[in-house]
PDB file of C-alpha atoms in Angstrom:
ATOM      1  CA  MET A   1     -12.837  13.429 -19.162  1.00 89.00           C
ATOM      2  CA  ASN A   2     -13.927  11.779 -22.355  1.00 95.00           C
ATOM      3  CA  LEU A   3     -17.167  10.225 -23.523  1.00 98.00           C
ATOM      4  CA  PHE A   4     -16.106   6.646 -22.681  1.00 98.00           C
ATOM      5  CA  ARG A   5     -15.243   7.503 -19.115  1.00 97.00           C
ATOM      6  CA  LEU A   6     -18.381   9.573 -18.669  1.00 98.00           C
ATOM      7  CA  MET A   7     -20.484   6.694 -19.968  1.00 98.00           C
ATOM      8  CA  GLY A   8     -18.566   4.317 -17.694  1.00 98.00           C
ATOM      9  CA  ASP A   9     -19.234   6.485 -14.665  1.00 98.00           C
ATOM     10  CA  VAL A  10     -22.900   6.904 -15.595  1.00 98.00           C
ATOM     11  CA  SER A  11     -23.159   3.136 -15.928  1.00 98.00           C
ATOM     12  CA  HIS A  12     -21.487   2.681 -12.543  1.00 98.00           C
ATOM     13  CA  VAL A  13     -23.817   5.132 -10.809  1.00 98.00           C
ATOM     14  CA  LEU A  14     -26.779   3.534 -12.559  1.00 98.00           C
ATOM     15  CA  ALA A  15     -25.748   0.088 -11.280  1.00 98.00           C
ATOM     16  CA  VAL A  16     -25.443   1.327  -7.710  1.00 98.00           C
ATOM     17  CA  PHE A  17     -28.870   2.967  -7.843  1.00 97.00           C
ATOM     18  CA  ILE A  18     -30.590   0.075  -9.599  1.00 98.00           C
ATOM     19  CA  LEU A  19     -29.492  -2.147  -6.722  1.00 98.00           C
ATOM     20  CA  LEU A  20     -30.454   0.290  -3.964  1.00 98.00           C
ATOM     21  CA  ALA A  21     -33.823   0.999  -5.588  1.00 97.00           C
ATOM     22  CA  LYS A  22     -34.534  -2.693  -6.102  1.00 98.00           C
ATOM     23  CA  ILE A  23     -33.880  -3.538  -2.459  1.00 98.00           C
ATOM     24  CA  TRP A  24     -35.774  -0.491  -1.212  1.00 98.00           C
ATOM     25  CA  ARG A  25     -38.851  -0.834  -3.410  1.00 97.00           C
ATOM     26  CA  THR A  26     -39.267  -4.595  -3.053  1.00 97.00           C
ATOM     27  CA  ARG A  27     -38.330  -4.349   0.647  1.00 98.00           C
ATOM     28  CA  SER A  28     -36.175  -7.399  -0.009  1.00 98.00           C
ATOM     29  CA  ALA A  29     -32.535  -8.346  -0.447  1.00 97.00           C
ATOM     30  CA  ALA A  30     -33.338 -11.757  -1.911  1.00 96.00           C
ATOM     31  CA  GLY A  31     -30.868 -12.866  -4.560  1.00 96.00           C
ATOM     32  CA  ILE A  32     -28.325 -10.207  -3.647  1.00 98.00           C
ATOM     33  CA  SER A  33     -24.935 -11.199  -2.284  1.00 98.00           C
ATOM     34  CA  GLY A  34     -24.257  -9.231   0.880  1.00 98.00           C
ATOM     35  CA  ARG A  35     -20.670 -10.434   0.684  1.00 98.00           C
ATOM     36  CA  SER A  36     -20.115  -8.773  -2.691  1.00 98.00           C
ATOM     37  CA  GLN A  37     -21.586  -5.581  -1.302  1.00 98.00           C
ATOM     38  CA  ILE A  38     -19.254  -5.702   1.699  1.00 98.00           C
ATOM     39  CA  LEU A  39     -16.315  -6.171  -0.681  1.00 98.00           C
ATOM     40  CA  PHE A  40     -17.407  -3.176  -2.774  1.00 98.00           C
ATOM     41  CA  THR A  41     -17.691  -1.076   0.385  1.00 98.00           C
ATOM     42  CA  ILE A  42     -14.131  -2.068   1.310  1.00 98.00           C
ATOM     43  CA  VAL A  43     -13.053  -1.182  -2.252  1.00 98.00           C
ATOM     44  CA  TYR A  44     -14.520   2.321  -2.080  1.00 98.00           C
ATOM     45  CA  LEU A  45     -13.286   3.011   1.446  1.00 98.00           C
ATOM     46  CA  ALA A  46      -9.746   1.867   0.613  1.00 97.00           C
ATOM     47  CA  ARG A  47      -9.569   3.772  -2.665  1.00 96.00           C
ATOM     48  CA  TYR A  48     -11.245   7.007  -1.706  1.00 96.00           C
ATOM     49  CA  MET A  49      -9.281   7.726   1.462  1.00 93.00           C
ATOM     50  CA  ASP A  50      -7.584  10.359  -0.702  1.00 90.00           C
ATOM     51  CA  LEU A  51     -10.776  12.414  -0.315  1.00 91.00           C
ATOM     52  CA  PHE A  52      -9.082  13.952   2.694  1.00 86.00           C
ATOM     53  CA  PHE A  53      -5.906  15.150   1.037  1.00 86.00           C
ATOM     54  CA  SER A  54      -6.229  15.331  -2.714  1.00 85.00           C
ATOM     55  CA  PHE A  55      -8.775  17.321  -4.620  1.00 88.00           C
ATOM     56  CA  ILE A  56      -9.180  16.478  -8.302  1.00 90.00           C
ATOM     57  CA  SER A  57     -12.511  18.047  -9.156  1.00 93.00           C
ATOM     58  CA  LEU A  58     -15.931  18.599  -7.674  1.00 96.00           C
ATOM     59  CA  TYR A  59     -17.151  15.815  -9.960  1.00 96.00           C
ATOM     60  CA  ASN A  60     -14.608  13.350  -8.517  1.00 95.00           C
ATOM     61  CA  THR A  61     -15.341  14.299  -4.928  1.00 96.00           C
ATOM     62  CA  VAL A  62     -19.104  14.032  -5.356  1.00 97.00           C
ATOM     63  CA  MET A  63     -18.804  10.659  -7.093  1.00 97.00           C
ATOM     64  CA  LYS A  64     -16.492   9.290  -4.410  1.00 97.00           C
ATOM     65  CA  LEU A  65     -18.832  10.354  -1.625  1.00 98.00           C
ATOM     66  CA  LEU A  66     -21.722   8.908  -3.576  1.00 98.00           C
ATOM     67  CA  PHE A  67     -20.098   5.487  -4.013  1.00 98.00           C
ATOM     68  CA  ILE A  68     -19.045   5.287  -0.370  1.00 98.00           C
ATOM     69  CA  SER A  69     -22.454   6.302   0.972  1.00 98.00           C
ATOM     70  CA  ALA A  70     -24.460   4.190  -1.489  1.00 98.00           C
ATOM     71  CA  SER A  71     -22.427   1.054  -0.772  1.00 98.00           C
ATOM     72  CA  CYS A  72     -22.691   1.567   2.992  1.00 98.00           C
ATOM     73  CA  ALA A  73     -26.445   2.066   2.612  1.00 98.00           C
ATOM     74  CA  THR A  74     -26.709  -1.131   0.548  1.00 98.00           C
ATOM     75  CA  VAL A  75     -24.842  -3.148   3.178  1.00 98.00           C
ATOM     76  CA  TYR A  76     -27.064  -1.642   5.879  1.00 98.00           C
ATOM     77  CA  LEU A  77     -30.244  -2.584   3.995  1.00 98.00           C
ATOM     78  CA  ILE A  78     -29.071  -6.146   3.400  1.00 98.00           C
ATOM     79  CA  TYR A  79     -27.695  -6.935   6.860  1.00 98.00           C
ATOM     80  CA  PHE A  80     -29.948  -4.820   9.072  1.00 98.00           C
ATOM     81  CA  LYS A  81     -33.147  -3.358   7.668  1.00 98.00           C
ATOM     82  CA  PHE A  82     -34.141  -6.265   5.404  1.00 98.00           C
ATOM     83  CA  ARG A  83     -32.028  -8.909   7.056  1.00 98.00           C
ATOM     84  CA  ALA A  84     -34.948 -11.363   7.177  1.00 98.00           C
ATOM     85  CA  THR A  85     -35.120 -11.416   3.364  1.00 98.00           C
ATOM     86  CA  TYR A  86     -31.384 -11.842   2.829  1.00 97.00           C
ATOM     87  CA  ASP A  87     -30.582 -15.226   1.329  1.00 95.00           C
ATOM     88  CA  GLY A  88     -27.514 -15.985   3.441  1.00 95.00           C
ATOM     89  CA  ASN A  89     -27.704 -19.723   2.814  1.00 96.00           C
ATOM     90  CA  HIS A  90     -26.805 -19.198  -0.818  1.00 96.00           C
ATOM     91  CA  ASP A  91     -24.253 -16.477  -0.151  1.00 97.00           C
ATOM     92  CA  THR A  92     -21.390 -18.715   0.837  1.00 96.00           C
ATOM     93  CA  PHE A  93     -18.404 -17.508  -1.182  1.00 97.00           C
ATOM     94  CA  ARG A  94     -15.369 -17.285   1.101  1.00 97.00           C
ATOM     95  CA  ILE A  95     -14.314 -13.648   0.898  1.00 97.00           C
ATOM     96  CA  GLU A  96     -10.849 -14.308   2.309  1.00 97.00           C
ATOM     97  CA  PHE A  97     -10.145 -16.065  -1.002  1.00 97.00           C
ATOM     98  CA  VAL A  98     -10.286 -12.676  -2.709  1.00 98.00           C
ATOM     99  CA  LEU A  99      -9.204 -10.427   0.158  1.00 98.00           C
ATOM    100  CA  VAL A 100      -5.876 -12.171   0.815  1.00 98.00           C
ATOM    101  CA  PRO A 101      -4.738 -12.444  -2.834  1.00 98.00           C
ATOM    102  CA  SER A 102      -5.718  -8.795  -3.450  1.00 98.00           C
ATOM    103  CA  LEU A 103      -3.647  -7.746  -0.469  1.00 98.00           C
ATOM    104  CA  LEU A 104      -0.680  -9.838  -1.609  1.00 98.00           C
ATOM    105  CA  LEU A 105      -0.929  -8.443  -5.146  1.00 98.00           C
ATOM    106  CA  ALA A 106      -1.016  -4.918  -3.724  1.00 97.00           C
ATOM    107  CA  PHE A 107       2.265  -5.591  -1.922  1.00 97.00           C
ATOM    108  CA  ILE A 108       3.820  -6.824  -5.162  1.00 97.00           C
ATOM    109  CA  PHE A 109       2.329  -4.297  -7.606  1.00 95.00           C
ATOM    110  CA  HIS A 110       2.046  -0.689  -6.466  1.00 93.00           C
ATOM    111  CA  TYR A 111       3.295   2.729  -7.509  1.00 92.00           C
ATOM    112  CA  SER A 112       5.006   3.471  -4.209  1.00 89.00           C
ATOM    113  CA  MET A 113       5.386   1.706  -0.904  1.00 88.00           C
ATOM    114  CA  SER A 114       3.148   4.089   1.017  1.00 89.00           C
ATOM    115  CA  PHE A 115       0.027   3.221   2.963  1.00 91.00           C
ATOM    116  CA  PHE A 116      -2.303   5.102   0.624  1.00 91.00           C
ATOM    117  CA  GLU A 117      -0.745   3.683  -2.524  1.00 92.00           C
ATOM    118  CA  LEU A 118      -0.976   0.150  -1.152  1.00 94.00           C
ATOM    119  CA  ALA A 119      -4.614   0.805  -0.220  1.00 95.00           C
ATOM    120  CA  TRP A 120      -5.227   2.106  -3.738  1.00 95.00           C
ATOM    121  CA  SER A 121      -3.634  -0.946  -5.396  1.00 96.00           C
ATOM    122  CA  PHE A 122      -5.480  -3.273  -3.029  1.00 97.00           C
ATOM    123  CA  SER A 123      -8.791  -1.621  -3.919  1.00 98.00           C
ATOM    124  CA  ILE A 124      -8.112  -1.950  -7.638  1.00 98.00           C
ATOM    125  CA  PHE A 125      -7.360  -5.677  -7.348  1.00 98.00           C
ATOM    126  CA  LEU A 126     -10.236  -6.287  -4.971  1.00 98.00           C
ATOM    127  CA  GLU A 127     -12.702  -4.474  -7.245  1.00 98.00           C
ATOM    128  CA  ALA A 128     -11.766  -6.798 -10.090  1.00 98.00           C
ATOM    129  CA  VAL A 129     -12.987  -9.823  -8.129  1.00 98.00           C
ATOM    130  CA  ALA A 130     -15.525  -8.292  -5.728  1.00 98.00           C
ATOM    131  CA  ILE A 131     -18.421  -9.488  -7.860  1.00 98.00           C
ATOM    132  CA  LEU A 132     -17.449 -13.169  -7.524  1.00 98.00           C
ATOM    133  CA  PRO A 133     -19.685 -13.842  -4.479  1.00 98.00           C
ATOM    134  CA  GLN A 134     -22.640 -12.436  -6.449  1.00 98.00           C
ATOM    135  CA  LEU A 135     -21.861 -14.464  -9.567  1.00 96.00           C
ATOM    136  CA  PHE A 136     -21.307 -17.519  -7.361  1.00 96.00           C
ATOM    137  CA  MET A 137     -24.710 -16.952  -5.777  1.00 96.00           C
ATOM    138  CA  VAL A 138     -26.411 -16.691  -9.182  1.00 95.00           C
ATOM    139  CA  THR A 139     -24.772 -19.959 -10.211  1.00 93.00           C
ATOM    140  CA  LYS A 140     -25.793 -21.616  -6.958  1.00 92.00           C
ATOM    141  CA  THR A 141     -29.439 -20.595  -7.090  1.00 92.00           C
ATOM    142  CA  GLY A 142     -29.438 -21.145 -10.860  1.00 91.00           C
ATOM    143  CA  GLU A 143     -31.151 -17.870 -11.678  1.00 91.00           C
ATOM    144  CA  ALA A 144     -31.231 -14.130 -11.200  1.00 93.00           C
ATOM    145  CA  GLU A 145     -34.131 -11.725 -11.157  1.00 94.00           C
ATOM    146  CA  ASN A 146     -34.250  -9.341 -14.109  1.00 94.00           C
ATOM    147  CA  ILE A 147     -33.442  -6.284 -11.999  1.00 95.00           C
ATOM    148  CA  THR A 148     -30.431  -8.107 -10.564  1.00 96.00           C
ATOM    149  CA  SER A 149     -29.362  -8.897 -14.136  1.00 96.00           C
ATOM    150  CA  HIS A 150     -29.692  -5.232 -15.130  1.00 97.00           C
ATOM    151  CA  TYR A 151     -27.582  -4.326 -12.105  1.00 97.00           C
ATOM    152  CA  LEU A 152     -24.865  -6.801 -13.090  1.00 97.00           C
ATOM    153  CA  PHE A 153     -24.945  -5.629 -16.699  1.00 97.00           C
ATOM    154  CA  ALA A 154     -24.536  -1.970 -15.730  1.00 98.00           C
ATOM    155  CA  LEU A 155     -21.787  -2.810 -13.253  1.00 98.00           C
ATOM    156  CA  GLY A 156     -19.900  -4.926 -15.794  1.00 98.00           C
ATOM    157  CA  SER A 157     -20.291  -2.334 -18.551  1.00 98.00           C
ATOM    158  CA  TYR A 158     -18.661   0.292 -16.371  1.00 98.00           C
ATOM    159  CA  ARG A 159     -15.212  -1.307 -16.415  1.00 97.00           C
ATOM    160  CA  ALA A 160     -15.560  -2.325 -20.064  1.00 98.00           C
ATOM    161  CA  LEU A 161     -16.219   1.345 -20.932  1.00 98.00           C
ATOM    162  CA  TYR A 162     -13.225   2.300 -18.802  1.00 98.00           C
ATOM    163  CA  ILE A 163     -11.047   0.088 -21.007  1.00 98.00           C
ATOM    164  CA  LEU A 164     -12.145   2.135 -24.025  1.00 98.00           C
ATOM    165  CA  ASN A 165     -11.370   5.252 -21.975  1.00 98.00           C
ATOM    166  CA  TRP A 166      -7.852   3.926 -21.239  1.00 97.00           C
ATOM    167  CA  ILE A 167      -7.202   3.194 -24.903  1.00 97.00           C
ATOM    168  CA  TYR A 168      -8.417   6.677 -25.778  1.00 97.00           C
ATOM    169  CA  ARG A 169      -6.294   8.292 -23.063  1.00 96.00           C
ATOM    170  CA  TYR A 170      -3.227   6.349 -24.121  1.00 95.00           C
ATOM    171  CA  TYR A 171      -3.433   7.730 -27.648  1.00 96.00           C
ATOM    172  CA  THR A 172      -4.505  11.261 -26.765  1.00 95.00           C
ATOM    173  CA  GLU A 173      -2.481  12.018 -23.602  1.00 92.00           C
ATOM    174  CA  GLY A 174      -0.044   9.122 -23.317  1.00 90.00           C
ATOM    175  CA  HIS A 175      -1.709   8.205 -20.027  1.00 92.00           C
ATOM    176  CA  PHE A 176      -1.124   4.589 -19.026  1.00 92.00           C
ATOM    177  CA  ASP A 177      -1.904   3.030 -15.664  1.00 93.00           C
ATOM    178  CA  PRO A 178      -0.783  -0.623 -15.898  1.00 94.00           C
ATOM    179  CA  ILE A 179      -2.296  -1.717 -12.556  1.00 95.00           C
ATOM    180  CA  ALA A 180      -5.743  -0.321 -13.320  1.00 96.00           C
ATOM    181  CA  VAL A 181      -5.637  -1.575 -16.911  1.00 97.00           C
ATOM    182  CA  CYS A 182      -4.660  -5.173 -16.041  1.00 97.00           C
ATOM    183  CA  ALA A 183      -7.158  -5.409 -13.198  1.00 98.00           C
ATOM    184  CA  GLY A 184      -9.819  -3.755 -15.353  1.00 98.00           C
ATOM    185  CA  ILE A 185      -9.337  -6.314 -18.102  1.00 98.00           C
ATOM    186  CA  VAL A 186      -9.599  -9.207 -15.616  1.00 98.00           C
ATOM    187  CA  GLN A 187     -12.693  -7.580 -14.120  1.00 98.00           C
ATOM    188  CA  THR A 188     -14.358  -7.285 -17.517  1.00 98.00           C
ATOM    189  CA  ILE A 189     -13.475 -10.866 -18.475  1.00 98.00           C
ATOM    190  CA  LEU A 190     -15.229 -12.117 -15.317  1.00 97.00           C
ATOM    191  CA  TYR A 191     -18.461 -10.585 -16.626  1.00 97.00           C
ATOM    192  CA  CYS A 192     -18.190 -12.012 -20.153  1.00 96.00           C
ATOM    193  CA  ASP A 193     -20.126 -15.176 -19.411  1.00 92.00           C
ATOM    194  CA  PHE A 194     -22.823 -13.118 -17.737  1.00 94.00           C
ATOM    195  CA  PHE A 195     -22.922 -10.613 -20.642  1.00 95.00           C
ATOM    196  CA  TYR A 196     -23.579 -13.508 -23.001  1.00 94.00           C
ATOM    197  CA  LEU A 197     -26.466 -14.805 -20.895  1.00 93.00           C
ATOM    198  CA  TYR A 198     -27.827 -11.282 -20.513  1.00 95.00           C
ATOM    199  CA  VAL A 199     -27.941 -10.638 -24.234  1.00 94.00           C
ATOM    200  CA  THR A 200     -29.266 -14.084 -25.177  1.00 93.00           C
ATOM    201  CA  LYS A 201     -31.832 -14.380 -22.373  1.00 91.00           C
ATOM    202  CA  VAL A 202     -32.747 -11.231 -20.462  1.00 90.00           C
ATOM    203  CA  LEU A 203     -32.873  -8.990 -23.528  1.00 91.00           C
ATOM    204  CA  GLN A 204     -35.081 -11.591 -25.247  1.00 92.00           C
ATOM    205  CA  GLY A 205     -37.551 -11.194 -22.410  1.00 89.00           C
ATOM    206  CA  ARG A 206     -36.617 -14.347 -20.545  1.00 90.00           C
ATOM    207  CA  LYS A 207     -35.316 -14.795 -17.049  1.00 89.00           C
ATOM    208  CA  LEU A 208     -31.627 -15.314 -16.542  1.00 91.00           C
ATOM    209  CA  GLN A 209     -31.102 -18.967 -15.743  1.00 88.00           C
ATOM    210  CA  VAL A 210     -27.844 -20.819 -15.426  1.00 82.00           C
ATOM    211  CA  LEU A 211     -27.798 -24.398 -16.600  1.00 71.00           C
ATOM    212  CA  PRO A 212     -26.038 -26.849 -14.298  1.00 64.00           C
TER     213      PRO A 212
ATOM    214  CA  PHE B   1       2.303  15.212  -6.915  1.00 40.00           C
ATOM    215  CA  TRP B   2       2.122  12.325  -9.355  1.00 46.00           C
ATOM    216  CA  ARG B   3      -0.261  10.449  -7.150  1.00 50.00           C
ATOM    217  CA  THR B   4      -3.094  12.862  -7.807  1.00 48.00           C
ATOM    218  CA  ALA B   5      -2.003  13.110 -11.408  1.00 49.00           C
ATOM    219  CA  LEU B   6      -2.208   9.377 -11.768  1.00 70.00           C
ATOM    220  CA  HIS B   7      -5.331   8.559  -9.787  1.00 89.00           C
ATOM    221  CA  ASP B   8      -7.708  10.985 -11.393  1.00 91.00           C
ATOM    222  CA  GLU B   9     -10.202   8.250 -12.205  1.00 94.00           C
ATOM    223  CA  LEU B  10     -12.824   6.637 -10.033  1.00 94.00           C
TER     224      LEU B  10
END
């Protein structure tokens, strides 16, 4: 554990809770892509199946349980409890376009040809692109609420901070995980455009709007 | 063994 990874994890947890709190307090899932949230739930379930057979630390276990439960709760709120407020008409990204390539990539790039390793690789690739339905939705509606922007910023920062963590780990322990690093870089690049809008608009007190 | 050693991140 180093400071970059800790900050990354804090940012990740923050993102998850910002989203849950926003939906819960406003009693509305407007502007949130249920499809992205389903993809994230698949990501956590596929990656954290090792909860049952490998113990790394109490910290890891608690975080894994937290991500699985929070993402399931988010999906429940969007599709069941506040279904009436969910903006399904604008949430039209075809998730098979990310699910199938992630699965194919997992079969090509993995650390061993076992079910759990393939699931792990799949989850890493899927995580990199899981936000696309949400970004697509923001582009389609042309704007995002400030809380949604904060959520996206925290979620994007998490993988960016992980990149710093990987650089640090490479130099201090020689640790290098090519699959996670490549996917993490792609993931961070996908947020770059959003980061720019966030800094130039939301932080200046304006609403995030995407020009056509 | 290396699986847990490798996937120690979230």
